[in-house]
Amino acid sequence: MSTEKNRLNHIAIIMDGNGRWAKRRGLPRSAGHKKGAETVKDIAKAVNERGIRFLTLYAFSTENWQRPAEEVKTLMDLLRQYLKYDLEEMRKNNIRIRFIGERDMLDQDIAESMAQLESKTAGNLGMTLVLAISYGARQEIVAAAKKIAALVKKGDMSESDIDLKLFSDMLYTRDIPDPDILIRTSGEQRISNYLLWQAAYAEMFFTETLWPDFSAEELDKVIEKFYSRERRYGKI
Ligand code: IPE
Ligand code: IPE
Ligand code: MG
């Protein structure tokens, strides 16, 4: 048994339950998304203050494009605001910002703001905040397979070069360590096409708390439990 303290470099979160939070209050779903965006700020601040190097948040999945157009519009408008004000604020706090997901699906102005924020914050030495937007893990894996196939076809690589490291390097998360903790809020216990490759050995935590109510205190409880878990990676 290992007595060494688990190392915590990366927390990934499936931020779920905004709609139910609003419904319980008799409010439109958009109110839940607005409150959820506030929680993003609080939790990003808390993770940064705790000296954890990476935080990845699932904000919008490839499957979420299938929601009613009105809801998609609300979410995209919120994202626009977020890119303009809140992420600017994070930039000042030395946070590095990254986006993972299918950018071609996004409106051009959003994709441009994302690229700008990434380049403006690339040299920041604080926490890296990774936002998964228009993200689907299966799509990410298929895209990686296509990149590899193209390289092999061109003769830039041979089949024998393909290994775990090379495959990882073809994913959106190429230079980001695997998550140590994966949290899902709102009581659902599924992965919903999130970080399927990267979360192979993540410690999972499920809470009934809806995302707009998730707090730094609850995060600390998760972290405490994480340190008491034994990660075996298949060994004994
Ligand atoms: C999570 O909250 C945010 C997104 C998926 C964009 P939901 O909108 O899924 O909220 P519920 O699950 O309907 O309560
Ligand atoms: C997962 O939540 C996606 C995000 C949190 C962005 P969903 O609410 O879309 O997932 P399902 O539909 O319950 O699996
Ligand atoms: Mg949901």
PDB file of C-alpha atoms and ligand atoms in Angstrom:
ATOM      1  CA  MET A   1       0.000   0.000   0.000  1.00  0.00           C
ATOM      2  CA  SER A   2       1.223   3.437  -0.850  1.00  0.00           C
ATOM      3  CA  THR A   3       1.566   5.888   2.014  1.00  0.00           C
ATOM      4  CA  GLU A   4       2.634   8.654  -0.330  1.00  0.00           C
ATOM      5  CA  LYS A   5       0.133  11.477  -0.648  1.00  0.00           C
ATOM      6  CA  ASN A   6      -1.695  11.458  -3.972  1.00  0.00           C
ATOM      7  CA  ARG A   7      -0.513  14.148  -6.298  1.00  0.00           C
ATOM      8  CA  LEU A   8      -3.153  16.593  -7.456  1.00  0.00           C
ATOM      9  CA  ASN A   9      -2.366  18.499 -10.630  1.00  0.00           C
ATOM     10  CA  HIS A  10      -5.658  18.570 -12.431  1.00  0.00           C
ATOM     11  CA  ILE A  11      -9.354  18.723 -11.562  1.00  0.00           C
ATOM     12  CA  ALA A  12     -11.975  18.165 -14.272  1.00  0.00           C
ATOM     13  CA  ILE A  13     -15.637  18.998 -13.707  1.00  0.00           C
ATOM     14  CA  ILE A  14     -18.885  18.177 -15.499  1.00  0.00           C
ATOM     15  CA  MET A  15     -20.902  21.235 -14.543  1.00  0.00           C
ATOM     16  CA  ASP A  16     -24.420  19.839 -14.582  1.00  0.00           C
ATOM     17  CA  GLY A  17     -27.772  20.906 -13.143  1.00  0.00           C
ATOM     18  CA  ASN A  18     -28.229  24.515 -14.232  1.00  0.00           C
ATOM     19  CA  GLY A  19     -31.633  23.809 -15.757  1.00  0.00           C
ATOM     20  CA  ARG A  20     -32.943  21.981 -12.680  1.00  0.00           C
ATOM     21  CA  TRP A  21     -31.624  24.725 -10.403  1.00  0.00           C
ATOM     22  CA  ALA A  22     -33.740  27.241 -12.328  1.00  0.00           C
ATOM     23  CA  LYS A  23     -36.770  24.976 -12.568  1.00  0.00           C
ATOM     24  CA  ARG A  24     -36.863  24.502  -8.798  1.00  0.00           C
ATOM     25  CA  ARG A  25     -37.118  28.256  -8.445  1.00  0.00           C
ATOM     26  CA  GLY A  26     -39.744  28.646 -11.159  1.00  0.00           C
ATOM     27  CA  LEU A  27     -37.207  30.505 -13.300  1.00  0.00           C
ATOM     28  CA  PRO A  28     -36.306  30.055 -16.978  1.00  0.00           C
ATOM     29  CA  ARG A  29     -33.381  27.705 -17.686  1.00  0.00           C
ATOM     30  CA  SER A  30     -31.338  30.720 -18.763  1.00  0.00           C
ATOM     31  CA  ALA A  31     -31.338  31.940 -15.134  1.00  0.00           C
ATOM     32  CA  GLY A  32     -29.657  28.692 -14.141  1.00  0.00           C
ATOM     33  CA  HIS A  33     -27.002  29.123 -16.788  1.00  0.00           C
ATOM     34  CA  LYS A  34     -26.347  32.684 -15.589  1.00  0.00           C
ATOM     35  CA  LYS A  35     -25.953  31.550 -12.000  1.00  0.00           C
ATOM     36  CA  GLY A  36     -23.790  28.664 -13.206  1.00  0.00           C
ATOM     37  CA  ALA A  37     -21.439  31.134 -14.895  1.00  0.00           C
ATOM     38  CA  GLU A  38     -20.979  32.843 -11.502  1.00  0.00           C
ATOM     39  CA  THR A  39     -20.032  29.507  -9.977  1.00  0.00           C
ATOM     40  CA  VAL A  40     -17.399  29.070 -12.695  1.00  0.00           C
ATOM     41  CA  LYS A  41     -15.724  32.265 -11.471  1.00  0.00           C
ATOM     42  CA  ASP A  42     -15.800  31.189  -7.810  1.00  0.00           C
ATOM     43  CA  ILE A  43     -14.491  27.696  -8.463  1.00  0.00           C
ATOM     44  CA  ALA A  44     -11.755  28.848 -10.859  1.00  0.00           C
ATOM     45  CA  LYS A  45     -10.599  31.303  -8.188  1.00  0.00           C
ATOM     46  CA  ALA A  46     -10.662  28.619  -5.490  1.00  0.00           C
ATOM     47  CA  VAL A  47      -8.714  26.093  -7.571  1.00  0.00           C
ATOM     48  CA  ASN A  48      -6.125  28.709  -8.484  1.00  0.00           C
ATOM     49  CA  GLU A  49      -5.749  29.754  -4.830  1.00  0.00           C
ATOM     50  CA  ARG A  50      -5.161  26.142  -3.828  1.00  0.00           C
ATOM     51  CA  GLY A  51      -2.185  25.953  -6.154  1.00  0.00           C
ATOM     52  CA  ILE A  52      -3.706  23.275  -8.402  1.00  0.00           C
ATOM     53  CA  ARG A  53      -2.227  23.698 -11.877  1.00  0.00           C
ATOM     54  CA  PHE A  54      -5.109  22.660 -14.159  1.00  0.00           C
ATOM     55  CA  LEU A  55      -8.880  22.983 -14.083  1.00  0.00           C
ATOM     56  CA  THR A  56     -10.971  21.673 -16.987  1.00  0.00           C
ATOM     57  CA  LEU A  57     -14.646  22.596 -17.139  1.00  0.00           C
ATOM     58  CA  TYR A  58     -17.244  20.999 -19.409  1.00  0.00           C
ATOM     59  CA  ALA A  59     -19.286  23.974 -20.542  1.00  0.00           C
ATOM     60  CA  PHE A  60     -20.936  22.744 -23.758  1.00  0.00           C
ATOM     61  CA  SER A  61     -20.858  19.324 -25.379  1.00  0.00           C
ATOM     62  CA  THR A  62     -21.092  18.433 -29.072  1.00  0.00           C
ATOM     63  CA  GLU A  63     -24.442  16.858 -28.172  1.00  0.00           C
ATOM     64  CA  ASN A  64     -25.669  20.095 -26.566  1.00  0.00           C
ATOM     65  CA  TRP A  65     -25.989  21.550 -30.104  1.00  0.00           C
ATOM     66  CA  GLN A  66     -29.157  19.448 -30.300  1.00  0.00           C
ATOM     67  CA  ARG A  67     -30.907  21.490 -27.600  1.00  0.00           C
ATOM     68  CA  PRO A  68     -33.634  23.931 -28.701  1.00  0.00           C
ATOM     69  CA  ALA A  69     -32.190  26.817 -30.747  1.00  0.00           C
ATOM     70  CA  GLU A  70     -33.275  29.323 -28.112  1.00  0.00           C
ATOM     71  CA  GLU A  71     -31.281  27.603 -25.372  1.00  0.00           C
ATOM     72  CA  VAL A  72     -28.219  27.257 -27.614  1.00  0.00           C
ATOM     73  CA  LYS A  73     -28.464  30.981 -28.339  1.00  0.00           C
ATOM     74  CA  THR A  74     -28.664  31.817 -24.635  1.00  0.00           C
ATOM     75  CA  LEU A  75     -25.597  29.704 -23.938  1.00  0.00           C
ATOM     76  CA  MET A  76     -23.622  31.241 -26.812  1.00  0.00           C
ATOM     77  CA  ASP A  77     -24.560  34.771 -25.711  1.00  0.00           C
ATOM     78  CA  LEU A  78     -23.418  33.963 -22.192  1.00  0.00           C
ATOM     79  CA  LEU A  79     -20.192  32.592 -23.575  1.00  0.00           C
ATOM     80  CA  ARG A  80     -19.632  35.815 -25.548  1.00  0.00           C
ATOM     81  CA  GLN A  81     -20.040  37.858 -22.367  1.00  0.00           C
ATOM     82  CA  TYR A  82     -17.832  35.487 -20.469  1.00  0.00           C
ATOM     83  CA  LEU A  83     -15.060  35.743 -23.037  1.00  0.00           C
ATOM     84  CA  LYS A  84     -15.240  39.521 -22.926  1.00  0.00           C
ATOM     85  CA  TYR A  85     -15.405  40.264 -19.212  1.00  0.00           C
ATOM     86  CA  ASP A  86     -14.766  37.355 -16.903  1.00  0.00           C
ATOM     87  CA  LEU A  87     -11.971  35.698 -18.794  1.00  0.00           C
ATOM     88  CA  GLU A  88     -10.325  39.111 -19.189  1.00  0.00           C
ATOM     89  CA  GLU A  89     -10.397  39.311 -15.405  1.00  0.00           C
ATOM     90  CA  MET A  90      -8.785  35.886 -15.129  1.00  0.00           C
ATOM     91  CA  ARG A  91      -6.123  36.980 -17.547  1.00  0.00           C
ATOM     92  CA  LYS A  92      -5.173  39.726 -15.095  1.00  0.00           C
ATOM     93  CA  ASN A  93      -4.892  37.084 -12.371  1.00  0.00           C
ATOM     94  CA  ASN A  94      -2.148  35.351 -14.351  1.00  0.00           C
ATOM     95  CA  ILE A  95      -4.436  32.479 -15.395  1.00  0.00           C
ATOM     96  CA  ARG A  96      -3.662  30.744 -18.684  1.00  0.00           C
ATOM     97  CA  ILE A  97      -6.760  30.010 -20.734  1.00  0.00           C
ATOM     98  CA  ARG A  98      -7.241  27.143 -23.176  1.00  0.00           C
ATOM     99  CA  PHE A  99     -10.195  25.815 -25.120  1.00  0.00           C
ATOM    100  CA  ILE A 100     -10.833  22.251 -26.240  1.00  0.00           C
ATOM    101  CA  GLY A 101     -13.548  21.230 -28.677  1.00  0.00           C
ATOM    102  CA  GLU A 102     -14.733  21.635 -32.256  1.00  0.00           C
ATOM    103  CA  ARG A 103     -14.223  25.295 -33.072  1.00  0.00           C
ATOM    104  CA  ASP A 104     -15.640  25.059 -36.606  1.00  0.00           C
ATOM    105  CA  MET A 105     -19.085  24.694 -35.082  1.00  0.00           C
ATOM    106  CA  LEU A 106     -18.864  28.045 -33.257  1.00  0.00           C
ATOM    107  CA  ASP A 107     -19.723  31.512 -34.589  1.00  0.00           C
ATOM    108  CA  GLN A 108     -16.669  33.200 -36.002  1.00  0.00           C
ATOM    109  CA  ASP A 109     -16.546  36.034 -33.456  1.00  0.00           C
ATOM    110  CA  ILE A 110     -16.549  33.507 -30.615  1.00  0.00           C
ATOM    111  CA  ALA A 111     -13.811  31.413 -32.215  1.00  0.00           C
ATOM    112  CA  GLU A 112     -11.743  34.582 -32.728  1.00  0.00           C
ATOM    113  CA  SER A 113     -12.144  35.725 -29.106  1.00  0.00           C
ATOM    114  CA  MET A 114     -11.052  32.277 -27.988  1.00  0.00           C
ATOM    115  CA  ALA A 115      -7.922  32.321 -30.138  1.00  0.00           C
ATOM    116  CA  GLN A 116      -7.079  35.809 -28.858  1.00  0.00           C
ATOM    117  CA  LEU A 117      -7.490  34.868 -25.199  1.00  0.00           C
ATOM    118  CA  GLU A 118      -5.336  31.808 -25.692  1.00  0.00           C
ATOM    119  CA  SER A 119      -2.512  33.746 -27.279  1.00  0.00           C
ATOM    120  CA  LYS A 120      -2.770  36.658 -24.814  1.00  0.00           C
ATOM    121  CA  THR A 121      -2.557  34.314 -21.826  1.00  0.00           C
ATOM    122  CA  ALA A 122      -0.104  31.767 -23.229  1.00  0.00           C
ATOM    123  CA  GLY A 123       2.746  33.192 -21.151  1.00  0.00           C
ATOM    124  CA  ASN A 124       0.805  33.372 -17.878  1.00  0.00           C
ATOM    125  CA  LEU A 125       2.327  31.301 -15.125  1.00  0.00           C
ATOM    126  CA  GLY A 126      -0.733  30.729 -12.925  1.00  0.00           C
ATOM    127  CA  MET A 127      -3.289  27.946 -13.227  1.00  0.00           C
ATOM    128  CA  THR A 128      -4.397  26.753 -16.667  1.00  0.00           C
ATOM    129  CA  LEU A 129      -8.152  26.983 -17.070  1.00  0.00           C
ATOM    130  CA  VAL A 130      -9.323  24.661 -19.834  1.00  0.00           C
ATOM    131  CA  LEU A 131     -12.842  25.220 -21.124  1.00  0.00           C
ATOM    132  CA  ALA A 132     -14.436  22.353 -23.027  1.00  0.00           C
ATOM    133  CA  ILE A 133     -16.788  24.027 -25.479  1.00  0.00           C
ATOM    134  CA  SER A 134     -18.441  22.178 -28.348  1.00  0.00           C
ATOM    135  CA  TYR A 135     -16.425  19.277 -26.960  1.00  0.00           C
ATOM    136  CA  GLY A 136     -17.010  15.573 -27.453  1.00  0.00           C
ATOM    137  CA  ALA A 137     -14.442  12.978 -26.425  1.00  0.00           C
ATOM    138  CA  ARG A 138     -15.371  10.441 -29.097  1.00  0.00           C
ATOM    139  CA  GLN A 139     -15.073  13.134 -31.766  1.00  0.00           C
ATOM    140  CA  GLU A 140     -11.687  14.102 -30.307  1.00  0.00           C
ATOM    141  CA  ILE A 141     -10.480  10.495 -30.543  1.00  0.00           C
ATOM    142  CA  VAL A 142     -11.706  10.113 -34.127  1.00  0.00           C
ATOM    143  CA  ALA A 143      -9.976  13.390 -35.083  1.00  0.00           C
ATOM    144  CA  ALA A 144      -6.733  12.075 -33.548  1.00  0.00           C
ATOM    145  CA  ALA A 145      -7.023   8.821 -35.526  1.00  0.00           C
ATOM    146  CA  LYS A 146      -7.513  10.829 -38.735  1.00  0.00           C
ATOM    147  CA  LYS A 147      -4.442  12.973 -38.038  1.00  0.00           C
ATOM    148  CA  ILE A 148      -2.345   9.867 -37.510  1.00  0.00           C
ATOM    149  CA  ALA A 149      -3.718   8.191 -40.646  1.00  0.00           C
ATOM    150  CA  ALA A 150      -2.835  11.282 -42.694  1.00  0.00           C
ATOM    151  CA  LEU A 151       0.728  11.358 -41.314  1.00  0.00           C
ATOM    152  CA  VAL A 152       1.231   7.663 -42.045  1.00  0.00           C
ATOM    153  CA  LYS A 153      -0.197   8.063 -45.537  1.00  0.00           C
ATOM    154  CA  LYS A 154       2.173  10.955 -46.251  1.00  0.00           C
ATOM    155  CA  GLY A 155       5.063   8.837 -45.058  1.00  0.00           C
ATOM    156  CA  ASP A 156       5.872  11.224 -42.166  1.00  0.00           C
ATOM    157  CA  MET A 157       5.268   8.452 -39.675  1.00  0.00           C
ATOM    158  CA  SER A 158       5.084   4.685 -39.654  1.00  0.00           C
ATOM    159  CA  GLU A 159       2.603   2.377 -37.966  1.00  0.00           C
ATOM    160  CA  SER A 160       5.221   1.297 -35.436  1.00  0.00           C
ATOM    161  CA  ASP A 161       5.509   4.907 -34.177  1.00  0.00           C
ATOM    162  CA  ILE A 162       1.943   4.786 -32.879  1.00  0.00           C
ATOM    163  CA  ASP A 163       1.918   4.354 -29.116  1.00  0.00           C
ATOM    164  CA  LEU A 164       0.076   5.806 -26.099  1.00  0.00           C
ATOM    165  CA  LYS A 165       2.248   8.913 -25.965  1.00  0.00           C
ATOM    166  CA  LEU A 166       1.857   9.653 -29.661  1.00  0.00           C
ATOM    167  CA  PHE A 167      -1.892   9.153 -29.529  1.00  0.00           C
ATOM    168  CA  SER A 168      -2.173  11.477 -26.499  1.00  0.00           C
ATOM    169  CA  ASP A 169      -0.207  14.094 -28.402  1.00  0.00           C
ATOM    170  CA  MET A 170      -2.838  14.094 -31.151  1.00  0.00           C
ATOM    171  CA  LEU A 171      -5.653  15.016 -28.757  1.00  0.00           C
ATOM    172  CA  TYR A 172      -6.778  18.579 -27.962  1.00  0.00           C
ATOM    173  CA  THR A 173      -5.238  18.096 -24.519  1.00  0.00           C
ATOM    174  CA  ARG A 174      -1.767  17.289 -25.873  1.00  0.00           C
ATOM    175  CA  ASP A 175       0.220  19.285 -23.305  1.00  0.00           C
ATOM    176  CA  ILE A 176      -2.204  18.963 -20.391  1.00  0.00           C
ATOM    177  CA  PRO A 177      -1.725  16.232 -17.764  1.00  0.00           C
ATOM    178  CA  ASP A 178      -4.543  13.716 -17.238  1.00  0.00           C
ATOM    179  CA  PRO A 179      -7.153  14.728 -14.656  1.00  0.00           C
ATOM    180  CA  ASP A 180      -6.617  13.321 -11.169  1.00  0.00           C
ATOM    181  CA  ILE A 181     -10.144  14.157 -10.047  1.00  0.00           C
ATOM    182  CA  LEU A 182     -13.360  14.097 -12.077  1.00  0.00           C
ATOM    183  CA  ILE A 183     -16.377  15.679 -10.425  1.00  0.00           C
ATOM    184  CA  ARG A 184     -19.948  15.602 -11.740  1.00  0.00           C
ATOM    185  CA  THR A 185     -22.604  17.699 -10.060  1.00  0.00           C
ATOM    186  CA  SER A 186     -26.405  17.294 -10.098  1.00  0.00           C
ATOM    187  CA  GLY A 187     -26.642  13.620  -9.128  1.00  0.00           C
ATOM    188  CA  GLU A 188     -26.171  12.135 -12.597  1.00  0.00           C
ATOM    189  CA  GLN A 189     -23.564   9.394 -12.615  1.00  0.00           C
ATOM    190  CA  ARG A 190     -22.338   9.254 -16.177  1.00  0.00           C
ATOM    191  CA  ILE A 191     -19.487  10.665 -18.211  1.00  0.00           C
ATOM    192  CA  SER A 192     -21.500  12.147 -21.128  1.00  0.00           C
ATOM    193  CA  ASN A 193     -18.703  12.028 -23.713  1.00  0.00           C
ATOM    194  CA  TYR A 194     -16.184  13.911 -21.541  1.00  0.00           C
ATOM    195  CA  LEU A 195     -12.416  13.214 -21.535  1.00  0.00           C
ATOM    196  CA  LEU A 196     -12.884   9.500 -22.258  1.00  0.00           C
ATOM    197  CA  TRP A 197      -9.202   8.949 -22.961  1.00  0.00           C
ATOM    198  CA  GLN A 198      -7.790  11.337 -20.377  1.00  0.00           C
ATOM    199  CA  ALA A 199      -9.947  10.198 -17.441  1.00  0.00           C
ATOM    200  CA  ALA A 200      -8.775   6.566 -17.657  1.00  0.00           C
ATOM    201  CA  TYR A 201      -7.439   6.727 -14.083  1.00  0.00           C
ATOM    202  CA  ALA A 202      -9.222   9.779 -12.698  1.00  0.00           C
ATOM    203  CA  GLU A 203     -10.796   9.436  -9.263  1.00  0.00           C
ATOM    204  CA  MET A 204     -14.527  10.048  -9.693  1.00  0.00           C
ATOM    205  CA  PHE A 205     -16.745  12.078  -7.385  1.00  0.00           C
ATOM    206  CA  PHE A 206     -20.490  12.501  -7.801  1.00  0.00           C
ATOM    207  CA  THR A 207     -22.493  15.013  -5.824  1.00  0.00           C
ATOM    208  CA  GLU A 208     -26.211  15.752  -5.686  1.00  0.00           C
ATOM    209  CA  THR A 209     -25.439  19.475  -5.524  1.00  0.00           C
ATOM    210  CA  LEU A 210     -26.578  21.341  -8.630  1.00  0.00           C
ATOM    211  CA  TRP A 211     -23.764  23.255 -10.335  1.00  0.00           C
ATOM    212  CA  PRO A 212     -25.056  26.760  -9.421  1.00  0.00           C
ATOM    213  CA  ASP A 213     -24.883  25.713  -5.737  1.00  0.00           C
ATOM    214  CA  PHE A 214     -21.453  24.085  -5.898  1.00  0.00           C
ATOM    215  CA  SER A 215     -19.002  25.844  -3.580  1.00  0.00           C
ATOM    216  CA  ALA A 216     -15.334  26.051  -2.629  1.00  0.00           C
ATOM    217  CA  GLU A 217     -16.244  24.317   0.671  1.00  0.00           C
ATOM    218  CA  GLU A 218     -17.623  21.324  -1.200  1.00  0.00           C
ATOM    219  CA  LEU A 219     -14.586  21.317  -3.446  1.00  0.00           C
ATOM    220  CA  ASP A 220     -12.368  21.137  -0.357  1.00  0.00           C
ATOM    221  CA  LYS A 221     -14.292  18.091   0.866  1.00  0.00           C
ATOM    222  CA  VAL A 222     -13.712  16.359  -2.475  1.00  0.00           C
ATOM    223  CA  ILE A 223     -10.005  17.193  -2.327  1.00  0.00           C
ATOM    224  CA  GLU A 224      -9.759  15.835   1.201  1.00  0.00           C
ATOM    225  CA  LYS A 225     -11.407  12.551   0.147  1.00  0.00           C
ATOM    226  CA  PHE A 226      -9.137  12.360  -2.880  1.00  0.00           C
ATOM    227  CA  TYR A 227      -6.068  12.428  -0.644  1.00  0.00           C
ATOM    228  CA  SER A 228      -7.412   9.515   1.363  1.00  0.00           C
ATOM    229  CA  ARG A 229      -8.012   7.303  -1.696  1.00  0.00           C
ATOM    230  CA  GLU A 230      -5.546   4.692  -2.799  1.00  0.00           C
ATOM    231  CA  ARG A 231      -4.734   4.931  -6.504  1.00  0.00           C
ATOM    232  CA  ARG A 232      -3.447   1.600  -7.701  1.00  0.00           C
ATOM    233  CA  TYR A 233      -3.287   1.897 -11.505  1.00  0.00           C
ATOM    234  CA  GLY A 234      -3.825  -1.822 -11.834  1.00  0.00           C
ATOM    235  CA  LYS A 235      -1.000  -2.725  -9.486  1.00  0.00           C
ATOM    236  CA  ILE A 236      -1.303  -4.209  -6.012  1.00  0.00           C
TER     237      ILE A 236
HETATM  238  C1  IPE B   1     -25.371  22.034 -17.468  1.00  0.00           C
HETATM  239  O1  IPE B   1     -26.665  22.196 -17.031  1.00  0.00           O
HETATM  240  C2  IPE B   1     -24.974  23.073 -18.481  1.00  0.00           C
HETATM  241  C3  IPE B   1     -24.937  22.581 -19.854  1.00  0.00           C
HETATM  242  C4  IPE B   1     -25.041  21.348 -20.243  1.00  0.00           C
HETATM  243  C5  IPE B   1     -24.757  23.575 -20.898  1.00  0.00           C
HETATM  244  P1  IPE B   1     -27.923  21.603 -17.800  1.00  0.00           P
HETATM  245  O2  IPE B   1     -28.402  22.645 -18.739  1.00  0.00           O
HETATM  246  O3  IPE B   1     -27.596  20.293 -18.384  1.00  0.00           O
HETATM  247  O4  IPE B   1     -28.940  21.458 -16.602  1.00  0.00           O
HETATM  248  P2  IPE B   1     -29.937  20.246 -16.330  1.00  0.00           P
HETATM  249  O5  IPE B   1     -29.137  18.987 -16.404  1.00  0.00           O
HETATM  250  O6  IPE B   1     -30.974  20.326 -17.389  1.00  0.00           O
HETATM  251  O7  IPE B   1     -30.467  20.507 -14.959  1.00  0.00           O
HETATM  252  C1  IPE B   2     -23.008  17.235 -19.954  1.00  0.00           C
HETATM  253  O1  IPE B   2     -24.238  17.565 -19.415  1.00  0.00           O
HETATM  254  C2  IPE B   2     -22.450  18.387 -20.720  1.00  0.00           C
HETATM  255  C3  IPE B   2     -22.080  19.556 -19.934  1.00  0.00           C
HETATM  256  C4  IPE B   2     -22.110  19.660 -18.638  1.00  0.00           C
HETATM  257  C5  IPE B   2     -21.595  20.672 -20.685  1.00  0.00           C
HETATM  258  P1  IPE B   2     -25.615  17.184 -20.134  1.00  0.00           P
HETATM  259  O2  IPE B   2     -26.686  17.661 -19.239  1.00  0.00           O
HETATM  260  O3  IPE B   2     -25.600  17.666 -21.514  1.00  0.00           O
HETATM  261  O4  IPE B   2     -25.495  15.588 -20.152  1.00  0.00           O
HETATM  262  P2  IPE B   2     -26.630  14.472 -20.198  1.00  0.00           P
HETATM  263  O5  IPE B   2     -27.493  14.793 -21.384  1.00  0.00           O
HETATM  264  O6  IPE B   2     -27.372  14.556 -18.916  1.00  0.00           O
HETATM  265  O7  IPE B   2     -25.870  13.189 -20.324  1.00  0.00           O
HETATM  266 MG    MG B   3     -27.716  18.377 -17.724  1.00  0.00          MG
END
